JSON list of C-alpha atoms in Angstrom, two decimals:
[
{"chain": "A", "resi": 405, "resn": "UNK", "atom": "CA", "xyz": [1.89, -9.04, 16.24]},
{"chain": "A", "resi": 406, "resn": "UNK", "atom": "CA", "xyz": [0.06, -9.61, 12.78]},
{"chain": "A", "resi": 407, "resn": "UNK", "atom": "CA", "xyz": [2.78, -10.18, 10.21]},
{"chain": "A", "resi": 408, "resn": "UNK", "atom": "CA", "xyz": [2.28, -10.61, 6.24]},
{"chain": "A", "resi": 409, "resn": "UNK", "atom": "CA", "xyz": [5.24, -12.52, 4.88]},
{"chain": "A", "resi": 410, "resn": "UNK", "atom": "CA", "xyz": [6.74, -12.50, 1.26]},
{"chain": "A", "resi": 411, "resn": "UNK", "atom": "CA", "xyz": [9.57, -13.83, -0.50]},
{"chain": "A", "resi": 412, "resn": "UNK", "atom": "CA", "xyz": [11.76, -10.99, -1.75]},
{"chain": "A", "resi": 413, "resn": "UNK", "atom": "CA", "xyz": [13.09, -12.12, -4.66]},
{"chain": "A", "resi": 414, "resn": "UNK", "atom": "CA", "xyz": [13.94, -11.32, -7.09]},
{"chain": "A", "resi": 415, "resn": "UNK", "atom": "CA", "xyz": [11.75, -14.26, -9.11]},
{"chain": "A", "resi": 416, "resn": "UNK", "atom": "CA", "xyz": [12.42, -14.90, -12.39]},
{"chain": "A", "resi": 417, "resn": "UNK", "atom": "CA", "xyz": [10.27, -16.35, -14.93]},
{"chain": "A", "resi": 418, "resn": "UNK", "atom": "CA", "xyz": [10.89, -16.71, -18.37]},
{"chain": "A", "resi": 419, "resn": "UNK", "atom": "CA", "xyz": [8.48, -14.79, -20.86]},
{"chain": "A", "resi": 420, "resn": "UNK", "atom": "CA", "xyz": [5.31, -17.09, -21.12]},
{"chain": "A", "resi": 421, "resn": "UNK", "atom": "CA", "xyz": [5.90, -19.07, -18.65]},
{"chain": "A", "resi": 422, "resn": "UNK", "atom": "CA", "xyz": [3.77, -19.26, -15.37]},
{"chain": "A", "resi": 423, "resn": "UNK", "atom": "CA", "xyz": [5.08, -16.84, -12.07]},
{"chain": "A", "resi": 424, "resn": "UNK", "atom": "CA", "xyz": [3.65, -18.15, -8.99]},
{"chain": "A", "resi": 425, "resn": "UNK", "atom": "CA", "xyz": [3.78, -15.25, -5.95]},
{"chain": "A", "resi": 426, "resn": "UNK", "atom": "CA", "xyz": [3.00, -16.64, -2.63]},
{"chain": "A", "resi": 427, "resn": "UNK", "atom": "CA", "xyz": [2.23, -14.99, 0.59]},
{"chain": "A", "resi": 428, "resn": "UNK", "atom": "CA", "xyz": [1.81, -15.94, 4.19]},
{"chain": "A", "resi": 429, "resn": "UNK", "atom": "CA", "xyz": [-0.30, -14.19, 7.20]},
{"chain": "A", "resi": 430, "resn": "UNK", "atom": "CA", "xyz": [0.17, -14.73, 10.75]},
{"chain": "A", "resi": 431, "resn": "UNK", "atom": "CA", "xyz": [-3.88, -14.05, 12.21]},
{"chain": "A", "resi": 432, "resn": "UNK", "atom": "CA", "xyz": [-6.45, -16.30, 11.25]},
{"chain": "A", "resi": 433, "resn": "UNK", "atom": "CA", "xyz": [-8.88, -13.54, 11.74]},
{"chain": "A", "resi": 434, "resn": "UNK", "atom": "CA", "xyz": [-8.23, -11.21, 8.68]},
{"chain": "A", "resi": 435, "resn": "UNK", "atom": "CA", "xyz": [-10.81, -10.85, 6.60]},
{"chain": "A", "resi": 436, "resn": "UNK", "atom": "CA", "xyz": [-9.71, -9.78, 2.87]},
{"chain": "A", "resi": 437, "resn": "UNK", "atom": "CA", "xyz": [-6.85, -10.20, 0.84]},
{"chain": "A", "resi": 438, "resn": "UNK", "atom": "CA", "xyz": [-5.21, -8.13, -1.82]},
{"chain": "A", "resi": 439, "resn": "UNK", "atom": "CA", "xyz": [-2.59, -8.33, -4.26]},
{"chain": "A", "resi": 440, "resn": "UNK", "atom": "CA", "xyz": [-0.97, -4.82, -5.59]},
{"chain": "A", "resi": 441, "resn": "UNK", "atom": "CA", "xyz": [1.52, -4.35, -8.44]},
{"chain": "A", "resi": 442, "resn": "UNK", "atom": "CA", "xyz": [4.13, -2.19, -8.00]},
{"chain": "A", "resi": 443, "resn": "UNK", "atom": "CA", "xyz": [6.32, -0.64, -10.79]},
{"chain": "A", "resi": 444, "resn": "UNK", "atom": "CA", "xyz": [9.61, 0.87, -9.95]},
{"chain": "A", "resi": 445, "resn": "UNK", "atom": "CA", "xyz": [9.66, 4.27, -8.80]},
{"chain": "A", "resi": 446, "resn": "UNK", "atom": "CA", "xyz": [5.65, 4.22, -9.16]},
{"chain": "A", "resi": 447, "resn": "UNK", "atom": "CA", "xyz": [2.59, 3.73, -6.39]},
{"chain": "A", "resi": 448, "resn": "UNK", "atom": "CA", "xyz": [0.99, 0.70, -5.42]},
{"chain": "A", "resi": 449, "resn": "UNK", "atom": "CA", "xyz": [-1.78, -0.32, -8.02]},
{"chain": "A", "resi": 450, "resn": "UNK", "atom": "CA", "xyz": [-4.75, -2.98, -6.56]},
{"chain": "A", "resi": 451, "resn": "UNK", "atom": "CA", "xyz": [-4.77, -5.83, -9.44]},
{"chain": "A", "resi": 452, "resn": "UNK", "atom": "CA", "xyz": [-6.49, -9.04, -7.35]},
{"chain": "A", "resi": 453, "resn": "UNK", "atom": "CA", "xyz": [-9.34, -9.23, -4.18]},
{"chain": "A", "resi": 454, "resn": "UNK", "atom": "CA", "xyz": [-9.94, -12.08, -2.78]},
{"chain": "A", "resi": 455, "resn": "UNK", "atom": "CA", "xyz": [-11.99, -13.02, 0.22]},
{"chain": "A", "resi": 456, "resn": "UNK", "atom": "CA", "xyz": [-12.84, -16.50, 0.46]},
{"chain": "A", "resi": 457, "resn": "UNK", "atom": "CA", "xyz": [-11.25, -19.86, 0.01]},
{"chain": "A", "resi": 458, "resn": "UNK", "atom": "CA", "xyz": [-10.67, -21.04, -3.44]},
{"chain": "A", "resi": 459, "resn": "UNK", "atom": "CA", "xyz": [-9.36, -19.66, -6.57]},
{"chain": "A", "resi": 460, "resn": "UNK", "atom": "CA", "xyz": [-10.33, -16.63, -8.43]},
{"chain": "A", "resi": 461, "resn": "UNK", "atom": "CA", "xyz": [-9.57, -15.80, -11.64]},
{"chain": "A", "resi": 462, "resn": "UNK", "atom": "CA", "xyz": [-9.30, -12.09, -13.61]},
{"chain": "A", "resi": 463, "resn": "UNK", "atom": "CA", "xyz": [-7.62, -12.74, -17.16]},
{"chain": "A", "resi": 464, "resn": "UNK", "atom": "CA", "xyz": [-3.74, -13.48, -16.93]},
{"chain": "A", "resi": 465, "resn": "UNK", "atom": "CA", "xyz": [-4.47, -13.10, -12.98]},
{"chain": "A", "resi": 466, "resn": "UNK", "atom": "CA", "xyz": [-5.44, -15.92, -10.56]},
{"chain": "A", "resi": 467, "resn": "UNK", "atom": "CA", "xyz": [-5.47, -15.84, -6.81]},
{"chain": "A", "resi": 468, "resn": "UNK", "atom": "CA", "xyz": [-5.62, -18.26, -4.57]},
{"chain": "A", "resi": 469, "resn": "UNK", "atom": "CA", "xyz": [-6.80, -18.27, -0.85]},
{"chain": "A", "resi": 470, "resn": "UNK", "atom": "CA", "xyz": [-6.59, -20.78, 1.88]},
{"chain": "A", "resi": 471, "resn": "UNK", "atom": "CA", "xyz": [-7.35, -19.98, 5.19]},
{"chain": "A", "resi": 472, "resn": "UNK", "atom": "CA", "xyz": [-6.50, -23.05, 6.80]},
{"chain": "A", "resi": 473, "resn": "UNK", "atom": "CA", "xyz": [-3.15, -22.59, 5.59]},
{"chain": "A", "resi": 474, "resn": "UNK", "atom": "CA", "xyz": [-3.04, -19.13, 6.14]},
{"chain": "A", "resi": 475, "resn": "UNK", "atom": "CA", "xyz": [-1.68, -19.18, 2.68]},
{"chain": "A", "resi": 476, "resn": "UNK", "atom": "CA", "xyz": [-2.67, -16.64, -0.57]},
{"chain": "A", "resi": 477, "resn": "UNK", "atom": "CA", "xyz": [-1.08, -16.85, -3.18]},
{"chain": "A", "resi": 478, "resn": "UNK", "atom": "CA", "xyz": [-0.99, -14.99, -6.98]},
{"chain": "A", "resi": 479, "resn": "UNK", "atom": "CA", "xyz": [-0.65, -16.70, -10.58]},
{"chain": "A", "resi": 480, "resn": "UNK", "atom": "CA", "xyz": [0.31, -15.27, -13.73]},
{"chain": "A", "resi": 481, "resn": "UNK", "atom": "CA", "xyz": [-0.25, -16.86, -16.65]},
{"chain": "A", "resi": 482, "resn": "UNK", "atom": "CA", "xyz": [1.75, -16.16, -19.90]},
{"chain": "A", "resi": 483, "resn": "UNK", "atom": "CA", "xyz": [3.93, -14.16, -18.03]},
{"chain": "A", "resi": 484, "resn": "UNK", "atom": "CA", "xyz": [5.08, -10.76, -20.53]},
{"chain": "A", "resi": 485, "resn": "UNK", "atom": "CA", "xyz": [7.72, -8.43, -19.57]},
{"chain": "A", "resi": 486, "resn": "UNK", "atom": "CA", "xyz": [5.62, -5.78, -18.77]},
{"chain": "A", "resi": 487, "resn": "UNK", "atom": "CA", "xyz": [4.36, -7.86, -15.63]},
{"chain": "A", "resi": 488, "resn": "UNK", "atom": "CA", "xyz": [7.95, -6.98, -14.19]},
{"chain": "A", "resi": 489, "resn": "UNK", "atom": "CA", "xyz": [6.99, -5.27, -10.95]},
{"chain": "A", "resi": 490, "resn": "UNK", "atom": "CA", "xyz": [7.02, -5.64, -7.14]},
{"chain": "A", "resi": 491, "resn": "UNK", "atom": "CA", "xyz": [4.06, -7.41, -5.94]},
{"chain": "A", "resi": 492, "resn": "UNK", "atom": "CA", "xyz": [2.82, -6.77, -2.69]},
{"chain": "A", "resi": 493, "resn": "UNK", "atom": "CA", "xyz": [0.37, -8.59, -0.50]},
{"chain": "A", "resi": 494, "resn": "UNK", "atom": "CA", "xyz": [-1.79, -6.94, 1.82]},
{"chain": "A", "resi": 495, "resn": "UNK", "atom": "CA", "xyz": [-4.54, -8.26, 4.76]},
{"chain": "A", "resi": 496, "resn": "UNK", "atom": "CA", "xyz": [-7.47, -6.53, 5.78]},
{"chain": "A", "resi": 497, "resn": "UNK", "atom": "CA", "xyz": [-7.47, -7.37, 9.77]},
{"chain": "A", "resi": 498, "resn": "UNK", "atom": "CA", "xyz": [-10.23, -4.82, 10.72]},
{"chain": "A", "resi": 499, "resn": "UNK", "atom": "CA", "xyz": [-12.95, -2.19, 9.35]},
{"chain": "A", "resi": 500, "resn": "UNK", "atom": "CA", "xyz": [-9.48, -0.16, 8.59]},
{"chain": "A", "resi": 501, "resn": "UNK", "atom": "CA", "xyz": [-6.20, -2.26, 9.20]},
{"chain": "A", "resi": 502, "resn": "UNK", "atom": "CA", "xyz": [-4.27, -3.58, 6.12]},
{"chain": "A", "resi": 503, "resn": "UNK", "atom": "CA", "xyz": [-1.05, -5.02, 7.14]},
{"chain": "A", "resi": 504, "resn": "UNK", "atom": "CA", "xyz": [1.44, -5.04, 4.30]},
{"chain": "A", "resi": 505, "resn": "UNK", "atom": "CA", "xyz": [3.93, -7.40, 3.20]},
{"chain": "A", "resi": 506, "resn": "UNK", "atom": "CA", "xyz": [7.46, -6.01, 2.07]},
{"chain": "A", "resi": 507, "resn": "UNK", "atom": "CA", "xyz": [7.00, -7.38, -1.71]},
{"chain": "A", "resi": 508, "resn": "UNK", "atom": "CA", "xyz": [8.24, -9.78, -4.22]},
{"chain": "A", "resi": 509, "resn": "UNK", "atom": "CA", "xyz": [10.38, -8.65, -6.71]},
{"chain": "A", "resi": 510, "resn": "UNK", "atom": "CA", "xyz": [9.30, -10.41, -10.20]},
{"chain": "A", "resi": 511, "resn": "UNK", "atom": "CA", "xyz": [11.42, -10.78, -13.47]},
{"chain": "A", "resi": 512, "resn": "UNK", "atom": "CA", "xyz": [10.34, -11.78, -16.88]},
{"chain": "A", "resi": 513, "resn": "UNK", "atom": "CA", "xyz": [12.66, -12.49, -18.93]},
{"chain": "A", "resi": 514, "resn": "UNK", "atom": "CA", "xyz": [12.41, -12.16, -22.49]},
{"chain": "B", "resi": 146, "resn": "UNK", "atom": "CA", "xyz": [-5.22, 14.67, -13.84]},
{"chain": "B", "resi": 147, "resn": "UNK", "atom": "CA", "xyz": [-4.25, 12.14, -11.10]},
{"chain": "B", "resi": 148, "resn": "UNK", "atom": "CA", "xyz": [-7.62, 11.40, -8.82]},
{"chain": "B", "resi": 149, "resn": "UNK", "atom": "CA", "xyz": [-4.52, 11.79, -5.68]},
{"chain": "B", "resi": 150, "resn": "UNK", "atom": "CA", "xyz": [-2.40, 14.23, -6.27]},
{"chain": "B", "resi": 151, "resn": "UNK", "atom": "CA", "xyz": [0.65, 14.53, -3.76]},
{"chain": "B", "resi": 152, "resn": "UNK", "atom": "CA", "xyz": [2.91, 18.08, -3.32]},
{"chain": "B", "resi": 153, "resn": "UNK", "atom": "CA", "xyz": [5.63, 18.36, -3.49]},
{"chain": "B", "resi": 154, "resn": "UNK", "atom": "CA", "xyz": [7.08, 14.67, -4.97]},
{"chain": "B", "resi": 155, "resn": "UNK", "atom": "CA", "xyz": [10.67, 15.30, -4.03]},
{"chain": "B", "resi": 156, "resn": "UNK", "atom": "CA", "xyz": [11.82, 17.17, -0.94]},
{"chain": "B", "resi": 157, "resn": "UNK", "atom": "CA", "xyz": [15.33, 17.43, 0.00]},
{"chain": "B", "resi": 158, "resn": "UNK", "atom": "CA", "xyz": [15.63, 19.15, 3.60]},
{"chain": "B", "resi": 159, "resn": "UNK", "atom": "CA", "xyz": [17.52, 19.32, 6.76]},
{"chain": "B", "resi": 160, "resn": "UNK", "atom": "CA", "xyz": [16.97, 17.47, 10.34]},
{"chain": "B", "resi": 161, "resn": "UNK", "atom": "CA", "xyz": [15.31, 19.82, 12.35]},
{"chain": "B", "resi": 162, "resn": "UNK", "atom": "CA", "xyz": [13.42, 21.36, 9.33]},
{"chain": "B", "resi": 163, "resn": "UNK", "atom": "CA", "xyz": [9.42, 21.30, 9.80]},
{"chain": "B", "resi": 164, "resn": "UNK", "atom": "CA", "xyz": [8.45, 19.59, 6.47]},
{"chain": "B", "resi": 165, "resn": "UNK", "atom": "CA", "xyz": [4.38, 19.24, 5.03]},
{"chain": "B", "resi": 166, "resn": "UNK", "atom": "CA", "xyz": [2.86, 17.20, 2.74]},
{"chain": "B", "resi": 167, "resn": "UNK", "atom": "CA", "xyz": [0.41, 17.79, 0.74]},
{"chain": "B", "resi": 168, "resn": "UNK", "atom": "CA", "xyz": [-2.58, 15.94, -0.25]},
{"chain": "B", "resi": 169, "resn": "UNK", "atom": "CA", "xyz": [-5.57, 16.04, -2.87]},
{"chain": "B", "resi": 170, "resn": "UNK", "atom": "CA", "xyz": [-8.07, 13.97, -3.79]},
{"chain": "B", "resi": 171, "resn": "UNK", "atom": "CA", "xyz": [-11.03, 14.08, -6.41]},
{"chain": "B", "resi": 172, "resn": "UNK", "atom": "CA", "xyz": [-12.66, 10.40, -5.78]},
{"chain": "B", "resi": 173, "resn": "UNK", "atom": "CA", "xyz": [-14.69, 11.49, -3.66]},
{"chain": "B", "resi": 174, "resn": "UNK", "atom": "CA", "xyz": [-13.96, 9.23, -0.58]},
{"chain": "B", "resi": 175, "resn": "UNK", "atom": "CA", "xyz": [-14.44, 10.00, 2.75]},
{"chain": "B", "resi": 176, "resn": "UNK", "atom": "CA", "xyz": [-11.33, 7.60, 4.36]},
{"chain": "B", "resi": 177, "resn": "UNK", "atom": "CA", "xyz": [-7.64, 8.83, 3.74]},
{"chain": "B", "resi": 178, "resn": "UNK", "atom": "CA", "xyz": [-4.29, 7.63, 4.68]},
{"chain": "B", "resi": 179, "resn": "UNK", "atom": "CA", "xyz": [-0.75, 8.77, 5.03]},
{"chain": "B", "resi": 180, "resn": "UNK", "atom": "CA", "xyz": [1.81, 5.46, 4.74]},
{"chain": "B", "resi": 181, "resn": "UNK", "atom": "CA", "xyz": [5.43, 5.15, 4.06]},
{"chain": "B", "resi": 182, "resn": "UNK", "atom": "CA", "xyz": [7.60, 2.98, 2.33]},
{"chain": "B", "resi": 183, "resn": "UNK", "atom": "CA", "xyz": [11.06, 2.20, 3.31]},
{"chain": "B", "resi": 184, "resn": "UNK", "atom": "CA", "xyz": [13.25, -0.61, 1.11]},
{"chain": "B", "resi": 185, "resn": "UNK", "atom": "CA", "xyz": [12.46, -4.13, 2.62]},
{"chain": "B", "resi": 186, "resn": "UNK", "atom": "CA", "xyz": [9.80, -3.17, 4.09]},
{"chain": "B", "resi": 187, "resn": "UNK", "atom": "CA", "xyz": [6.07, -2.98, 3.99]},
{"chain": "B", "resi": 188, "resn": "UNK", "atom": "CA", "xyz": [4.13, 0.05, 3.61]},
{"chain": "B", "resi": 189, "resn": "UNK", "atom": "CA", "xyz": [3.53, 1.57, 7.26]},
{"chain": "B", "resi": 190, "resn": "UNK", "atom": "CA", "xyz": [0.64, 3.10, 7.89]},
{"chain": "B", "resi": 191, "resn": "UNK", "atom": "CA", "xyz": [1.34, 6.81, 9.66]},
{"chain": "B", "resi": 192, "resn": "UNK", "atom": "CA", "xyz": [-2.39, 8.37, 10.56]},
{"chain": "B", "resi": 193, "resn": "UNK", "atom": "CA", "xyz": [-5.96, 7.83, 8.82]},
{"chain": "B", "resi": 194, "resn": "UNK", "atom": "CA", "xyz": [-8.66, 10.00, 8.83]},
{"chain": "B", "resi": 195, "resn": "UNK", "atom": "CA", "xyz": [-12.67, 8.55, 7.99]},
{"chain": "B", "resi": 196, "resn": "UNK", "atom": "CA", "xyz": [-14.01, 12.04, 7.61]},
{"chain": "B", "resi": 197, "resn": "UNK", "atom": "CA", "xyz": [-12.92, 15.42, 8.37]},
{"chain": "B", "resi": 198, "resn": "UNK", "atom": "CA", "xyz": [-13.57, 15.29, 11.81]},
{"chain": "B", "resi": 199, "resn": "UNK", "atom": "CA", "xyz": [-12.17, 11.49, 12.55]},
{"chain": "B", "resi": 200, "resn": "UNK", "atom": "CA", "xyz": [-8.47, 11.35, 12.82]},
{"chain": "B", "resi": 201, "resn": "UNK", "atom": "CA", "xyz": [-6.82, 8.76, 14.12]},
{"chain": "B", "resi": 202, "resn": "UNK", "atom": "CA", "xyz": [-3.03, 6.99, 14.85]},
{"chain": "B", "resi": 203, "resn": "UNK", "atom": "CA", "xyz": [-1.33, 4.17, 12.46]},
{"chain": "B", "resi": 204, "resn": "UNK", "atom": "CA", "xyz": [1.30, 2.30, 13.78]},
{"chain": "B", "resi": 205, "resn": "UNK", "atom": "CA", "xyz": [4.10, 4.70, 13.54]},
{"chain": "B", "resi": 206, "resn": "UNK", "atom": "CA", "xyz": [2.60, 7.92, 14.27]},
{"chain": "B", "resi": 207, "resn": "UNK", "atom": "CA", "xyz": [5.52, 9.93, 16.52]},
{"chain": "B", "resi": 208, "resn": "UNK", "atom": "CA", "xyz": [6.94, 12.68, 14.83]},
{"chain": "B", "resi": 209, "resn": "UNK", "atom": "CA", "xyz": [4.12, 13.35, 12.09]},
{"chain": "B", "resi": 210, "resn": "UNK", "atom": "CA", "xyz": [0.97, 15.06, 12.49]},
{"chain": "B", "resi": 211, "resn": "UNK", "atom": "CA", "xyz": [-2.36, 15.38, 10.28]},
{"chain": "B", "resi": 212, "resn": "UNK", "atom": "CA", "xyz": [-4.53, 17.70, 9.20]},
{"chain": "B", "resi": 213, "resn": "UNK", "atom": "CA", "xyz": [-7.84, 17.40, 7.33]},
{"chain": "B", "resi": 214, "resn": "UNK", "atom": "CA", "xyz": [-8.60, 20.50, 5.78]},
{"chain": "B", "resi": 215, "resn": "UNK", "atom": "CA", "xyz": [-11.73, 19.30, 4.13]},
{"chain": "B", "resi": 216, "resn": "UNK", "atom": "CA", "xyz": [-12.81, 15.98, 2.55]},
{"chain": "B", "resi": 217, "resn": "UNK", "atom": "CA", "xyz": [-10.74, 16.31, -0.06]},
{"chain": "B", "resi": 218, "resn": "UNK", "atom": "CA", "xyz": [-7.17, 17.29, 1.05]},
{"chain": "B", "resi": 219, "resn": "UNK", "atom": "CA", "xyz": [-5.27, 15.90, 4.07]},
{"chain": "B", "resi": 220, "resn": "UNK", "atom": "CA", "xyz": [-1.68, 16.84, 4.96]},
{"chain": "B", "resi": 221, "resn": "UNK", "atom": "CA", "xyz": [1.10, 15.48, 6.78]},
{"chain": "B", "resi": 222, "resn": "UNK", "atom": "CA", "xyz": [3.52, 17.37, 9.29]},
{"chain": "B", "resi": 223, "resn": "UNK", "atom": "CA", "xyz": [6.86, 16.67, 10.37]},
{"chain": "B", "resi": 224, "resn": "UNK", "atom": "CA", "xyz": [7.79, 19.32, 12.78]},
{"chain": "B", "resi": 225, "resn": "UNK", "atom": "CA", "xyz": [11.22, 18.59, 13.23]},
{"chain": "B", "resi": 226, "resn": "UNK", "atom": "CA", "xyz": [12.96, 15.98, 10.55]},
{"chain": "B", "resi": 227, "resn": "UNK", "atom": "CA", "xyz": [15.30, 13.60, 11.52]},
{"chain": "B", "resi": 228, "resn": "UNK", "atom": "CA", "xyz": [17.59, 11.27, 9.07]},
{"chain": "B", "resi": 229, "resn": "UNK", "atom": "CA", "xyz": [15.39, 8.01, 9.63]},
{"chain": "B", "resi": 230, "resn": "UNK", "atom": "CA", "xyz": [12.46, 9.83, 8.31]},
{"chain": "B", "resi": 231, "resn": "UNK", "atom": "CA", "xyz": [13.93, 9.67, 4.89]},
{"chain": "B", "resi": 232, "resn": "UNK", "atom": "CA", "xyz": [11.44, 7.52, 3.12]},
{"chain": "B", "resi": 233, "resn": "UNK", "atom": "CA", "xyz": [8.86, 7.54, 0.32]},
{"chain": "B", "resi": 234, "resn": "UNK", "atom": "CA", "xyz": [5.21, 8.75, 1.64]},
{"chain": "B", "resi": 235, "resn": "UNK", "atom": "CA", "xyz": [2.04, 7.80, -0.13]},
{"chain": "B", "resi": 236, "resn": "UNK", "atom": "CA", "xyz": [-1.42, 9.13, 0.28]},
{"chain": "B", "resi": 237, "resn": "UNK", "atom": "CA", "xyz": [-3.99, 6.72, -0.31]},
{"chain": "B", "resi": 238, "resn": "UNK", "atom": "CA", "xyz": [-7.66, 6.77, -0.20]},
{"chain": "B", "resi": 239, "resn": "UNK", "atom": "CA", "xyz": [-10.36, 4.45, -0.34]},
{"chain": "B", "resi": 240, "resn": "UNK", "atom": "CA", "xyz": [-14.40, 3.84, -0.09]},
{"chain": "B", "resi": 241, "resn": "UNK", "atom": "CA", "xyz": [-16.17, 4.14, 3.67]},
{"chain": "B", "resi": 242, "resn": "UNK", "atom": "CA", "xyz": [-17.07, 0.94, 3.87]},
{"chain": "B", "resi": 243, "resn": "UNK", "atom": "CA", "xyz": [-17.57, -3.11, 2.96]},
{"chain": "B", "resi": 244, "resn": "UNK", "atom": "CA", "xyz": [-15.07, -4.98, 1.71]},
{"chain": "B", "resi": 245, "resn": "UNK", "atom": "CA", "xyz": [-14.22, -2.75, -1.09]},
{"chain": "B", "resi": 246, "resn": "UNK", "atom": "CA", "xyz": [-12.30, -0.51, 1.89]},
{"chain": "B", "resi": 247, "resn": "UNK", "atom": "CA", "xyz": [-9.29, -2.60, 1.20]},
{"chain": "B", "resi": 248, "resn": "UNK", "atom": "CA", "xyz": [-8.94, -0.96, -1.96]},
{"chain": "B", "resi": 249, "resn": "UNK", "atom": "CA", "xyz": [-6.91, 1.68, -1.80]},
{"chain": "B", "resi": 250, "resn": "UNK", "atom": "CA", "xyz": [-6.03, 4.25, -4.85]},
{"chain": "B", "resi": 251, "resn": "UNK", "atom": "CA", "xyz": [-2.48, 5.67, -4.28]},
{"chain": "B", "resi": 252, "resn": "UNK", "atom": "CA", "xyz": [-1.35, 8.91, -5.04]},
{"chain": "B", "resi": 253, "resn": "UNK", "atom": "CA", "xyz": [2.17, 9.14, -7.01]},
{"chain": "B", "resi": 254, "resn": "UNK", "atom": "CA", "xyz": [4.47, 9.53, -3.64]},
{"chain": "B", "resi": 255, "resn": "UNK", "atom": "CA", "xyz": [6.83, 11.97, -1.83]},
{"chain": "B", "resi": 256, "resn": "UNK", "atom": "CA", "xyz": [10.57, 10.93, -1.84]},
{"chain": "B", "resi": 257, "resn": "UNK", "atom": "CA", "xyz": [11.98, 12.97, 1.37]},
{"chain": "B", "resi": 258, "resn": "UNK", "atom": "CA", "xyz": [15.05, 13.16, 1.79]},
{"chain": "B", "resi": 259, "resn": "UNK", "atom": "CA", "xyz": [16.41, 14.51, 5.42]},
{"chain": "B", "resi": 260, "resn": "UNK", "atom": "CA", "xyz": [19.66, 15.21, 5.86]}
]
């Protein structure tokens, strides 16, 4: 059974600091790898892609893939309160599939 | 205006009570989804649809049902709501294909409540 696996939390990181989210995928065949922000009581908002090895960066926002590991994992830099959210890492097994993990809980602290 | 708009966003009802969701879209993408979300847990994907006419299971598909009433608006169906059903439902859509199909705009949710 494909699994994504997260930390729950909660995590957290004092304002400015740097919050490192990490997730971990059972099937060495997925594909693509996301990385949504959550805010309480809201939907699901797509903030990182990634799809091969390596980093990749987007502002405040780096993610980092490897494969080998089976092992992606999300960096925020200068970490603000309003970054307070559930983050939730998804896989892309197939032309449809995303298999969900169940979130991380991140604080900032002020 | 959201680009997924979701009816109704809170529903309070009673087991045995046939419940619908409601669905819009205005992105103009062909591939929707019905998930839930329960506390702990990941989002669960319930049916998908690729186009009006392609319809097809998730992973915990028994006691919902779909309908695509046209590319733009896709409901779900619970004939006969039971307590474990309570949950928070998104509708989600997303491009037809390439990589991009893992991103998936949300609309704002259904809490359900069956009691």
């Amino acid at each position: 059974q494909k699994e994504v696996e997260q930390n729950s939390g909660p995590l957290s990181v004092p304002e400015g600091a740097i919050a490192s989210l990490n997730c971990t995928y059972s099937d060495r065949g997925s594909q693509s790898f996301f990385w949504y922000r959550q805010y309480s009581g809201k939907s699901p908002e797509l903030i990182m892609s990634i799809y091969s090895n390596g980093d990749k960066e987007d502002g405040r926002f780096t993610a980092q893939l490897n494969k080998a590991s089976q092992y992606v994992s999300l960096l925020i830099r200068d970490s603000q309160p309003s970054d307070s959210a559930t983050y939730l890492c998804a896989v892309r097994y197939s032309n449809y599939q995303l298999i969900w993990g169940a979130g991380t809980k991140l604080i900032i602290k002020p | 205006d959201a680009d997924v708009t979701q009816t109704p966003r809170n529903r309070i009802t009673k087991t045995g009570k046939r419940i619908m969701l409601e669905c819009s879209q205005t992105k103009g993408h062909d591939r929707m989804y019905w998930y839930r979300q329960d506390p702990g847990l990941g989002l669960r994907l319930i049916y998908y649809s690729f186009d009006v006419k392609d319809i097809n299971k998730g992973e915990i598909s028994d006691g919902y049902s779909v309908s695509r009433q046209a590319q733009a608006k896709f409901s779900l169906s619970l004939e006969s709501a039971i307590p474990n059903q309570t949950a928070l439902y998104f509708c989600a859509t997303s491009e037809l294909a390439g990589p991009n199909t893992g991103e998936l705009f949300f609309g704002e949710g259904s809490r359900l409540t069956v009691l």
